[in-house]
GROMACS .gro file of C-alpha atoms in nm:
model
  461
    1MET     CA    1   2.992   3.886  -6.337
    2GLU     CA    2   2.842   3.682  -6.050
    3ASP     CA    3   3.117   3.423  -6.051
    4GLU     CA    4   3.391   3.683  -6.063
    5LEU     CA    5   3.623   3.647  -5.769
    6THR     CA    6   3.668   3.970  -5.575
    7LEU     CA    7   3.929   3.967  -5.304
    8PRO     CA    8   3.880   4.193  -4.999
    9TRP     CA    9   4.217   4.360  -5.029
   10PRO     CA   10   4.309   4.598  -4.748
   11ASP     CA   11   4.310   4.969  -4.811
   12GLU     CA   12   4.624   5.077  -4.991
   13ASP     CA   13   4.694   5.328  -4.720
   14GLU     CA   14   4.671   5.063  -4.447
   15GLU     CA   15   5.008   4.954  -4.323
   16ARG     CA   16   5.050   4.656  -4.091
   17GLU     CA   17   5.317   4.642  -3.828
   18GLY     CA   18   5.648   4.551  -3.988
   19VAL     CA   19   5.504   4.542  -4.343
   20PRO     CA   20   5.538   4.834  -4.584
   21ALA     CA   21   5.212   4.966  -4.734
   22GLU     CA   22   5.316   4.860  -5.083
   23GLU     CA   23   5.355   4.493  -4.958
   24VAL     CA   24   5.036   4.429  -4.757
   25ALA     CA   25   5.014   4.065  -4.628
   26LEU     CA   26   4.701   3.869  -4.540
   27THR     CA   27   4.662   3.655  -4.231
   28VAL     CA   28   4.598   3.281  -4.265
   29SER     CA   29   4.244   3.321  -4.134
   30GLN     CA   30   4.179   3.596  -4.391
   31VAL     CA   31   4.294   3.369  -4.673
   32ASN     CA   32   4.080   3.079  -4.551
   33ARG     CA   33   3.778   3.307  -4.511
   34MET     CA   34   3.827   3.443  -4.861
   35ALA     CA   35   3.851   3.087  -4.996
   36ARG     CA   36   3.540   2.975  -4.805
   37GLU     CA   37   3.334   3.271  -4.924
   38SER     CA   38   3.446   3.207  -5.279
   39LEU     CA   39   3.378   2.831  -5.267
   40GLU     CA   40   3.034   2.868  -5.110
   41ARG     CA   41   2.918   3.057  -5.419
   42ILE     CA   42   2.971   2.744  -5.628
   43THR     CA   43   2.709   2.467  -5.655
   44VAL     CA   44   2.837   2.140  -5.799
   45LEU     CA   45   2.694   1.801  -5.902
   46VAL     CA   46   2.943   1.526  -5.816
   47GLN     CA   47   2.938   1.160  -5.918
   48GLY     CA   48   3.130   0.922  -5.695
   49GLU     CA   49   3.135   0.613  -5.478
   50ILE     CA   50   3.050   0.642  -5.107
   51SER     CA   51   3.338   0.547  -4.881
   52GLY     CA   52   3.411   0.572  -4.507
   53LEU     CA   53   3.046   0.628  -4.411
   54SER     CA   54   3.013   0.731  -4.046
   55SER     CA   55   2.659   0.797  -3.924
   56GLY     CA   56   2.713   0.768  -3.550
   57TYR     CA   57   2.720   1.141  -3.479
   58ALA     CA   58   2.432   1.340  -3.337
   59TYR     CA   59   2.378   1.590  -3.620
   60TYR     CA   60   2.597   1.520  -3.924
   61VAL     CA   61   2.672   1.213  -4.135
   62TYR     CA   62   3.029   1.212  -4.266
   63PHE     CA   63   3.157   1.024  -4.571
   64SER     CA   64   3.375   1.062  -4.880
   65LEU     CA   65   3.302   1.053  -5.250
   66ARG     CA   66   3.576   0.878  -5.443
   67ASP     CA   67   3.677   0.766  -5.786
   68SER     CA   68   3.985   0.583  -5.905
   69LYS     CA   69   4.210   0.889  -5.862
   70ALA     CA   70   4.081   1.108  -5.579
   71SER     CA   71   3.838   1.147  -5.293
   72LEU     CA   72   3.624   1.438  -5.170
   73PRO     CA   73   3.510   1.472  -4.806
   74ALA     CA   74   3.135   1.531  -4.776
   75LEU     CA   75   2.863   1.562  -4.514
   76LEU     CA   76   2.487   1.581  -4.478
   77THR     CA   77   2.252   1.604  -4.181
   78GLN     CA   78   2.086   1.317  -3.997
   79ARG     CA   79   1.748   1.458  -4.108
   80GLN     CA   80   1.858   1.435  -4.470
   81LEU     CA   81   1.974   1.076  -4.414
   82LYS     CA   82   1.634   0.971  -4.277
   83ALA     CA   83   1.460   1.131  -4.575
   84LEU     CA   84   1.657   0.933  -4.836
   85ASP     CA   85   1.457   0.678  -5.036
   86PHE     CA   86   1.753   0.440  -5.069
   87LYS     CA   87   2.003   0.277  -4.834
   88MET     CA   88   2.316   0.485  -4.802
   89GLU     CA   89   2.613   0.248  -4.765
   90ASP     CA   90   2.981   0.214  -4.851
   91GLY     CA   91   3.041   0.126  -5.214
   92ALA     CA   92   2.717   0.279  -5.342
   93LEU     CA   93   2.756   0.500  -5.650
   94VAL     CA   94   2.566   0.828  -5.608
   95LEU     CA   95   2.507   1.175  -5.750
   96ALA     CA   96   2.552   1.448  -5.489
   97ARG     CA   97   2.448   1.810  -5.539
   98GLY     CA   98   2.575   2.070  -5.297
   99THR     CA   99   2.811   2.354  -5.224
  100LEU     CA  100   3.178   2.344  -5.145
  101SER     CA  101   3.277   2.477  -4.805
  102LEU     CA  102   3.604   2.533  -4.625
  103TYR     CA  103   3.668   2.455  -4.261
  104GLU     CA  104   3.864   2.765  -4.176
  105GLU     CA  105   4.045   2.639  -3.868
  106GLY     CA  106   4.190   2.338  -4.049
  107GLY     CA  107   4.207   2.470  -4.402
  108LYS     CA  108   4.020   2.166  -4.535
  109TYR     CA  109   3.733   2.184  -4.775
  110GLN     CA  110   3.431   1.956  -4.807
  111LEU     CA  111   3.105   1.917  -4.993
  112ARG     CA  112   2.789   2.012  -4.805
  113VAL     CA  113   2.532   1.787  -4.970
  114ALA     CA  114   2.189   1.932  -5.040
  115GLU     CA  115   2.061   1.645  -5.257
  116LEU     CA  116   2.173   1.283  -5.283
  117ARG     CA  117   2.041   1.012  -5.514
  118PRO     CA  118   2.169   0.672  -5.629
  119PHE     CA  119   2.352   0.637  -5.956
  120GLY     CA  120   2.391   0.262  -6.016
  121GLU     CA  121   2.627   0.038  -5.815
  122GLY     CA  122   2.981   0.122  -5.721
  123ASP     CA  123   3.248  -0.085  -5.892
  124LEU     CA  124   3.383  -0.234  -5.569
  125GLN     CA  125   3.042  -0.312  -5.427
  126ARG     CA  126   2.932  -0.459  -5.756
  127ARG     CA  127   3.232  -0.693  -5.763
  128ILE     CA  128   3.164  -0.801  -5.406
  129GLU     CA  129   2.800  -0.879  -5.476
  130ALA     CA  130   2.894  -1.077  -5.787
  131LEU     CA  131   3.145  -1.281  -5.583
  132LYS     CA  132   2.884  -1.348  -5.315
  133ARG     CA  133   2.640  -1.480  -5.574
  134LYS     CA  134   2.909  -1.703  -5.723
  135LEU     CA  135   3.018  -1.856  -5.393
  136GLN     CA  136   2.662  -1.894  -5.272
  137ALA     CA  137   2.576  -2.088  -5.588
  138GLU     CA  138   2.861  -2.327  -5.501
  139GLY     CA  139   2.706  -2.387  -5.158
  140LEU     CA  140   2.996  -2.235  -4.964
  141PHE     CA  141   2.766  -2.029  -4.740
  142LYS     CA  142   2.555  -2.327  -4.624
  143GLU     CA  143   2.570  -2.440  -4.263
  144GLU     CA  144   2.639  -2.799  -4.363
  145ALA     CA  145   2.961  -2.679  -4.530
  146LYS     CA  146   3.090  -2.543  -4.199
  147LYS     CA  147   3.343  -2.740  -3.994
  148PRO     CA  148   3.262  -2.784  -3.623
  149LEU     CA  149   3.474  -2.596  -3.371
  150PRO     CA  150   3.683  -2.804  -3.127
  151ARG     CA  151   3.556  -2.776  -2.771
  152PHE     CA  152   3.898  -2.744  -2.607
  153PRO     CA  153   4.156  -2.620  -2.862
  154LEU     CA  154   4.514  -2.634  -2.737
  155ARG     CA  155   4.690  -2.490  -3.046
  156MET     CA  156   4.543  -2.189  -3.225
  157GLY     CA  157   4.678  -1.996  -3.523
  158VAL     CA  158   4.611  -1.621  -3.545
  159VAL     CA  159   4.635  -1.435  -3.877
  160THR     CA  160   4.628  -1.058  -3.829
  161SER     CA  161   4.842  -0.746  -3.822
  162THR     CA  162   5.094  -0.731  -3.540
  163ARG     CA  163   5.054  -0.351  -3.517
  164GLY     CA  164   4.682  -0.306  -3.460
  165ALA     CA  165   4.454  -0.354  -3.161
  166ALA     CA  166   4.317  -0.680  -3.302
  167ILE     CA  167   4.619  -0.887  -3.201
  168ARG     CA  168   4.601  -0.754  -2.846
  169ASP     CA  169   4.228  -0.819  -2.820
  170VAL     CA  170   4.264  -1.180  -2.941
  171THR     CA  171   4.565  -1.279  -2.730
  172VAL     CA  172   4.448  -1.114  -2.407
  173THR     CA  173   4.096  -1.255  -2.433
  174ALA     CA  174   4.203  -1.610  -2.523
  175SER     CA  175   4.473  -1.625  -2.253
  176ARG     CA  176   4.234  -1.498  -1.987
  177ARG     CA  177   3.954  -1.737  -2.076
  178PHE     CA  178   4.153  -2.056  -2.144
  179PRO     CA  179   4.520  -2.043  -2.030
  180PRO     CA  180   4.611  -2.394  -2.161
  181ALA     CA  181   4.561  -2.280  -2.521
  182ALA     CA  182   4.881  -2.183  -2.706
  183LEU     CA  183   4.850  -1.901  -2.962
  184PHE     CA  184   5.077  -1.883  -3.269
  185VAL     CA  185   5.059  -1.548  -3.450
  186ARG     CA  186   5.134  -1.505  -3.821
  187GLY     CA  187   5.168  -1.132  -3.886
  188VAL     CA  188   5.031  -1.003  -4.218
  189THR     CA  189   4.935  -0.680  -4.392
  190VAL     CA  190   4.557  -0.653  -4.365
  191GLN     CA  191   4.498  -0.382  -4.627
  192GLY     CA  192   4.664  -0.238  -4.931
  193ALA     CA  193   4.920  -0.390  -5.165
  194GLY     CA  194   5.025  -0.746  -5.087
  195ALA     CA  195   4.756  -0.805  -4.824
  196VAL     CA  196   4.571  -1.075  -5.019
  197GLU     CA  197   4.887  -1.274  -5.091
  198GLN     CA  198   5.010  -1.254  -4.731
  199ILE     CA  199   4.675  -1.359  -4.582
  200CYS     CA  200   4.647  -1.660  -4.816
  201ALA     CA  201   5.006  -1.764  -4.742
  202ALA     CA  202   4.949  -1.742  -4.365
  203LEU     CA  203   4.634  -1.955  -4.385
  204ASP     CA  204   4.815  -2.218  -4.592
  205PHE     CA  205   5.106  -2.213  -4.346
  206PHE     CA  206   4.884  -2.317  -4.056
  207ASP     CA  207   4.723  -2.588  -4.266
  208ARG     CA  208   5.030  -2.745  -4.427
  209GLU     CA  209   5.342  -2.656  -4.230
  210PHE     CA  210   5.236  -2.579  -3.874
  211PRO     CA  211   4.922  -2.777  -3.777
  212VAL     CA  212   4.682  -2.619  -3.530
  213ASP     CA  213   4.333  -2.697  -3.397
  214LEU     CA  214   4.175  -2.384  -3.547
  215VAL     CA  215   4.265  -2.046  -3.705
  216ILE     CA  216   4.144  -1.697  -3.613
  217LEU     CA  217   4.146  -1.440  -3.897
  218ALA     CA  218   4.104  -1.091  -3.751
  219ARG     CA  219   4.144  -0.718  -3.810
  220GLY     CA  220   3.989  -0.397  -3.683
  221GLY     CA  221   3.715  -0.198  -3.850
  222GLY     CA  222   3.752   0.015  -4.160
  223SER     CA  223   3.592   0.136  -4.479
  224ILE     CA  224   3.487  -0.095  -4.759
  225GLU     CA  225   3.817  -0.018  -4.928
  226ASP     CA  226   4.013  -0.107  -4.613
  227LEU     CA  227   3.832  -0.441  -4.592
  228GLU     CA  228   3.877  -0.516  -4.963
  229PRO     CA  229   4.129  -0.804  -4.911
  230PHE     CA  230   3.866  -0.990  -4.709
  231ASN     CA  231   3.617  -0.952  -4.995
  232THR     CA  232   3.837  -1.127  -5.251
  233GLU     CA  233   3.791  -1.472  -5.400
  234GLU     CA  234   4.151  -1.566  -5.322
  235VAL     CA  235   4.109  -1.523  -4.946
  236ALA     CA  236   3.765  -1.686  -4.950
  237ARG     CA  237   3.904  -1.992  -5.131
  238ALA     CA  238   4.197  -2.013  -4.888
  239ILE     CA  239   3.954  -2.020  -4.593
  240VAL     CA  240   3.742  -2.294  -4.750
  241ARG     CA  241   4.054  -2.493  -4.838
  242LEU     CA  242   4.171  -2.525  -4.478
  243SER     CA  243   4.126  -2.863  -4.308
  244VAL     CA  244   4.069  -2.696  -3.969
  245PRO     CA  245   3.793  -2.451  -3.870
  246VAL     CA  246   3.840  -2.077  -3.933
  247ILE     CA  247   3.686  -1.810  -3.709
  248THR     CA  248   3.670  -1.454  -3.846
  249GLY     CA  249   3.663  -1.138  -3.639
  250ILE     CA  250   3.679  -0.866  -3.904
  251GLY     CA  251   3.584  -0.506  -3.842
  252HIS     CA  252   3.290  -0.413  -3.627
  253GLU     CA  253   2.926  -0.518  -3.602
  254PRO     CA  254   2.797  -0.372  -3.934
  255ASP     CA  255   3.088  -0.514  -4.138
  256ILE     CA  256   3.011  -0.850  -4.303
  257THR     CA  257   3.269  -0.957  -4.559
  258VAL     CA  258   3.285  -1.249  -4.800
  259SER     CA  259   3.541  -1.405  -4.566
  260ASP     CA  260   3.283  -1.393  -4.286
  261LEU     CA  261   3.029  -1.574  -4.503
  262VAL     CA  262   3.259  -1.867  -4.592
  263ALA     CA  263   3.421  -1.897  -4.248
  264ASP     CA  264   3.314  -2.174  -4.014
  265TRP     CA  265   3.223  -1.918  -3.746
  266ARG     CA  266   3.181  -1.541  -3.771
  267ALA     CA  267   3.231  -1.302  -3.480
  268SER     CA  268   3.160  -0.931  -3.504
  269THR     CA  269   3.495  -0.828  -3.349
  270PRO     CA  270   3.841  -0.977  -3.282
  271THR     CA  271   3.747  -1.007  -2.914
  272GLY     CA  272   3.434  -1.197  -3.011
  273ALA     CA  273   3.642  -1.432  -3.226
  274ALA     CA  274   3.865  -1.520  -2.929
  275GLU     CA  275   3.560  -1.577  -2.709
  276ALA     CA  276   3.410  -1.811  -2.970
  277ALA     CA  277   3.737  -2.004  -3.006
  278VAL     CA  278   3.795  -2.106  -2.644
  279PRO     CA  279   3.573  -2.193  -2.348
  280ASP     CA  280   3.571  -1.985  -2.034
  281ARG     CA  281   3.790  -2.111  -1.749
  282SER     CA  282   3.495  -2.123  -1.507
  283GLU     CA  283   3.301  -2.333  -1.758
  284VAL     CA  284   3.589  -2.582  -1.786
  285GLU     CA  285   3.623  -2.602  -1.407
  286ALA     CA  286   3.249  -2.666  -1.377
  287ILE     CA  287   3.267  -2.945  -1.637
  288LEU     CA  288   3.563  -3.111  -1.462
  289GLY     CA  289   3.397  -3.081  -1.123
  290LYS     CA  290   3.079  -3.233  -1.257
  291ALA     CA  291   3.272  -3.520  -1.417
  292ALA     CA  292   3.465  -3.589  -1.096
  293GLY     CA  293   3.144  -3.589  -0.894
  294SER     CA  294   2.978  -3.823  -1.141
  295LEU     CA  295   3.276  -4.062  -1.128
  296HIS     CA  296   3.271  -4.060  -0.749
  297ARG     CA  297   2.898  -4.134  -0.741
  298HIS     CA  298   2.933  -4.419  -0.991
  299VAL     CA  299   3.217  -4.580  -0.797
  300ALA     CA  300   3.033  -4.542  -0.466
  301ARG     CA  301   2.714  -4.682  -0.617
  302ASP     CA  302   2.898  -4.982  -0.763
  303ILE     CA  303   3.067  -5.055  -0.430
  304GLN     CA  304   2.736  -5.032  -0.245
  305ALA     CA  305   2.567  -5.256  -0.502
  306GLY     CA  306   2.844  -5.513  -0.468
  307ALA     CA  307   2.817  -5.507  -0.091
  308ARG     CA  308   2.441  -5.555  -0.110
  309GLN     CA  309   2.489  -5.846  -0.350
  310LEU     CA  310   2.733  -6.012  -0.110
  311VAL     CA  311   2.502  -5.968   0.188
  312GLY     CA  312   2.208  -6.090  -0.016
  313ALA     CA  313   2.402  -6.392  -0.137
  314ARG     CA  314   2.492  -6.487   0.218
  315ARG     CA  315   2.131  -6.446   0.328
  316GLY     CA  316   1.976  -6.599   0.018
  317PRO     CA  317   1.842  -6.948  -0.033
  318LEU     CA  318   2.140  -7.054  -0.243
  319TYR     CA  319   2.386  -6.997   0.037
  320LYS     CA  320   2.154  -7.137   0.302
  321SER     CA  321   2.051  -7.441   0.097
  322SER     CA  322   2.416  -7.521   0.037
  323GLU     CA  323   2.485  -7.521   0.408
  324PHE     CA  324   2.161  -7.711   0.485
  325LEU     CA  325   2.212  -7.977   0.220
  326LEU     CA  326   2.575  -8.018   0.313
  327GLY     CA  327   2.479  -8.060   0.677
  328ARG     CA  328   2.214  -8.318   0.597
  329PHE     CA  329   2.449  -8.517   0.377
  330MET     CA  330   2.721  -8.506   0.642
  331GLN     CA  331   2.478  -8.628   0.910
  332ARG     CA  332   2.360  -8.913   0.691
  333TRP     CA  333   2.717  -9.003   0.606
  334GLU     CA  334   2.820  -9.000   0.971
  335ARG     CA  335   2.522  -9.216   1.073
  336ALA     CA  336   2.594  -9.457   0.792
  337ALA     CA  337   2.960  -9.470   0.889
  338VAL     CA  338   2.867  -9.551   1.249
  339ALA     CA  339   2.589  -9.793   1.162
  340LEU     CA  340   2.785  -9.980   0.897
  341PRO     CA  341   3.027 -10.163   1.134
  342GLN     CA  342   2.777 -10.195   1.422
  343SER     CA  343   2.487 -10.354   1.234
  344PRO     CA  344   2.665 -10.682   1.142
  345ARG     CA  345   2.803 -10.716   1.496
  346ARG     CA  346   2.460 -10.686   1.653
  347GLY     CA  347   2.315 -10.938   1.406
  348ILE     CA  348   2.600 -11.180   1.463
  349SER     CA  349   2.576 -11.146   1.841
  350ARG     CA  350   2.205 -11.210   1.842
  351SER     CA  351   2.232 -11.497   1.603
  352ARG     CA  352   2.544 -11.653   1.741
  353ASP     CA  353   2.364 -11.919   1.930
  354ARG     CA  354   2.123 -11.986   1.650
  355LEU     CA  355   2.405 -11.992   1.398
  356ALA     CA  356   2.589 -12.239   1.615
  357LEU     CA  357   2.293 -12.467   1.585
  358LEU     CA  358   2.243 -12.406   1.219
  359THR     CA  359   2.600 -12.408   1.104
  360GLY     CA  360   2.563 -12.719   0.917
  361HIS     CA  361   2.215 -12.632   0.782
  362PRO     CA  362   2.179 -12.515   0.416
  363VAL     CA  363   1.992 -12.207   0.536
  364PHE     CA  364   2.312 -12.078   0.696
  365ARG     CA  365   2.489 -12.072   0.367
  366ARG     CA  366   2.207 -11.874   0.203
  367SER     CA  367   2.199 -11.623   0.490
  368GLU     CA  368   2.571 -11.562   0.455
  369GLU     CA  369   2.536 -11.497   0.084
  370LEU     CA  370   2.244 -11.255   0.143
  371MET     CA  371   2.444 -11.064   0.404
  372ALA     CA  372   2.737 -11.031   0.167
  373ARG     CA  373   2.515 -10.886  -0.103
  374ARG     CA  374   2.362 -10.632   0.137
  375ARG     CA  375   2.703 -10.530   0.264
  376ALA     CA  376   2.820 -10.469  -0.093
  377GLY     CA  377   2.506 -10.265  -0.170
  378LEU     CA  378   2.556 -10.050   0.141
  379GLU     CA  379   2.917  -9.983   0.052
  380ALA     CA  380   2.817  -9.879  -0.303
  381LEU     CA  381   2.548  -9.646  -0.163
  382SER     CA  382   2.800  -9.492   0.076
  383ALA     CA  383   3.045  -9.429  -0.210
  384ARG     CA  384   2.775  -9.266  -0.426
  385LEU     CA  385   2.668  -9.047  -0.135
  386ALA     CA  386   3.024  -8.932  -0.075
  387ARG     CA  387   3.074  -8.845  -0.443
  388GLY     CA  388   2.743  -8.652  -0.458
  389ILE     CA  389   2.830  -8.454  -0.149
  390ALA     CA  390   3.174  -8.371  -0.292
  391ARG     CA  391   3.029  -8.251  -0.625
  392ASP     CA  392   2.768  -8.031  -0.455
  393VAL     CA  393   3.024  -7.880  -0.222
  394GLU     CA  394   3.256  -7.807  -0.517
  395ARG     CA  395   2.974  -7.643  -0.715
  396LYS     CA  396   2.861  -7.428  -0.424
  397ALA     CA  397   3.218  -7.328  -0.348
  398GLY     CA  398   3.265  -7.213  -0.711
  399SER     CA  399   2.951  -6.996  -0.698
  400LEU     CA  400   3.064  -6.845  -0.372
  401ALA     CA  401   3.410  -6.772  -0.518
  402GLU     CA  402   3.252  -6.594  -0.817
  403ALA     CA  403   3.035  -6.378  -0.591
  404LYS     CA  404   3.340  -6.296  -0.380
  405ALA     CA  405   3.539  -6.198  -0.692
  406ARG     CA  406   3.260  -5.964  -0.813
  407VAL     CA  407   3.242  -5.793  -0.476
  408GLU     CA  408   3.620  -5.755  -0.454
  409ALA     CA  409   3.627  -5.603  -0.806
  410LEU     CA  410   3.391  -5.331  -0.686
  411SER     CA  411   3.576  -5.253  -0.365
  412PRO     CA  412   3.764  -4.922  -0.328
  413LEU     CA  413   4.093  -5.113  -0.300
  414ALA     CA  414   4.040  -5.269  -0.641
  415VAL     CA  415   3.969  -4.923  -0.789
  416LEU     CA  416   4.296  -4.800  -0.638
  417ASN     CA  417   4.484  -5.092  -0.796
  418ARG     CA  418   4.368  -4.966  -1.137
  419GLY     CA  419   4.568  -4.645  -1.099
  420TYR     CA  420   4.340  -4.422  -0.891
  421SER     CA  421   4.419  -4.268  -0.556
  422ILE     CA  422   4.232  -4.119  -0.260
  423THR     CA  423   4.353  -3.798  -0.097
  424PHE     CA  424   4.287  -3.735   0.274
  425HIS     CA  425   4.343  -3.430   0.495
  426GLY     CA  426   4.661  -3.499   0.686
  427ASP     CA  427   4.511  -3.358   1.008
  428THR     CA  428   4.151  -3.478   1.004
  429GLY     CA  429   4.172  -3.784   0.782
  430SER     CA  430   3.868  -3.670   0.581
  431VAL     CA  431   3.855  -3.715   0.204
  432VAL     CA  432   3.956  -3.415  -0.013
  433ARG     CA  433   3.697  -3.368  -0.290
  434SER     CA  434   3.797  -3.030  -0.441
  435SER     CA  435   4.091  -2.790  -0.444
  436GLY     CA  436   3.877  -2.540  -0.253
  437GLU     CA  437   3.893  -2.757   0.061
  438VAL     CA  438   4.269  -2.709   0.109
  439GLU     CA  439   4.511  -2.418   0.140
  440LEU     CA  440   4.874  -2.385   0.043
  441GLY     CA  441   5.086  -2.586   0.283
  442THR     CA  442   4.801  -2.814   0.394
  443PRO     CA  443   4.941  -3.164   0.476
  444LEU     CA  444   4.786  -3.447   0.275
  445LYS     CA  445   4.789  -3.826   0.286
  446ILE     CA  446   4.747  -4.005  -0.044
  447ARG     CA  447   4.644  -4.367  -0.049
  448LEU     CA  448   4.752  -4.565  -0.356
  449GLY     CA  449   4.684  -4.917  -0.469
  450ARG     CA  450   5.005  -5.020  -0.295
  451GLY     CA  451   5.126  -4.801  -0.015
  452ASN     CA  452   5.063  -4.443   0.097
  453LEU     CA  453   5.220  -4.104   0.032
  454GLU     CA  454   5.244  -3.789   0.240
  455ALA     CA  455   5.250  -3.448   0.068
  456ASP     CA  456   5.191  -3.076   0.120
  457VAL     CA  457   4.990  -2.845  -0.108
  458SER     CA  458   5.231  -2.625  -0.305
  459GLY     CA  459   4.982  -2.493  -0.560
  460LYS     CA  460   4.625  -2.533  -0.670
  461GLU     CA  461   4.395  -2.429  -0.954
   0.00000   0.00000   0.00000
């Protein structure tokens, strides 16, 4: 029969070294070759779910066919992959026709696929797609449901395995980019039994017991089965439930899980998640430098504007008219003060002789009364003039005091009194505007609102 197994036994007369002829032994390579030749006679049609698909090799595409109890390694060529009329992906349920083959050096057998066609959806993939449709209908994938990421997070929770490369990628990247951020790691199992429960508990821990600014959920790449915890409704609901943003960095670029879709930000790798979580140090330094420069320009501009206002006020018509009017009023007051006592004396002197003649005449009495009235009117006018001058001087002095107060409020000394300081080079006296202008040990003079300090540079950033 064609399927009858015929073993290439050695000749009965052949005797190997150390082995009697009646007990002939086969080498390991002979056994593996016999098994390969026997297996390659058999063509099989296998139904299974694709798992562990790896198509990044030059000639072959490697994957496994699995069911609930076992898995079978398989391969096909890149040319066969390009000729398929469906998308070959993890979780797809297929029918594969091919021959079994044995890799002699390793003693492992595999299925060399000659024909591959779809056979419905795989159970795992079907469950994932159903969950996606359910959560999408609830609006959990929409952008408006996403929480914004904090610009400068200082406390970050990390949920991942403490044994894989993901934890190293996240911590090294975040510490390098933004040293002020503190990372708090909650180690969990990321695949297999208990993974879902541990991941959900860790997320709840950072939300309820140990508040942070955001949470990174990360793990390395793997098959669809390895990533199964991140495709569960329990983990998806735990992510949505958090009051702080969640960044996922699960697997590699092709891997998009349900957790990625509900997260507030998705990165393709754990390193990418850390980069999305924190700003780069150079970016922060540029922002601070720009803010300091802007503050300096605003203060300088305000001081210059105040100085111009003071100069303008002193040159303006208000200031000049105050001086001019005050001068005119003072001159008039002085002339009136001089003329007031002299005028009656001159009149009396000139009229003394006439008055001597007219002393007893009624006209004399009327003249005396008229002079008294005029003297009273002049005194009233003098008093009104003095009060007007005093009011104008007081008003002008108040305006000048207000202008002076505005200018003083904009002066550098007033800024220092509000808690700022100015740092000068101890040797040159020039202003220090950035840490790049000084070296360790450089002497400094620091001017405060009250007093000065002397210091040396012991460190800089």
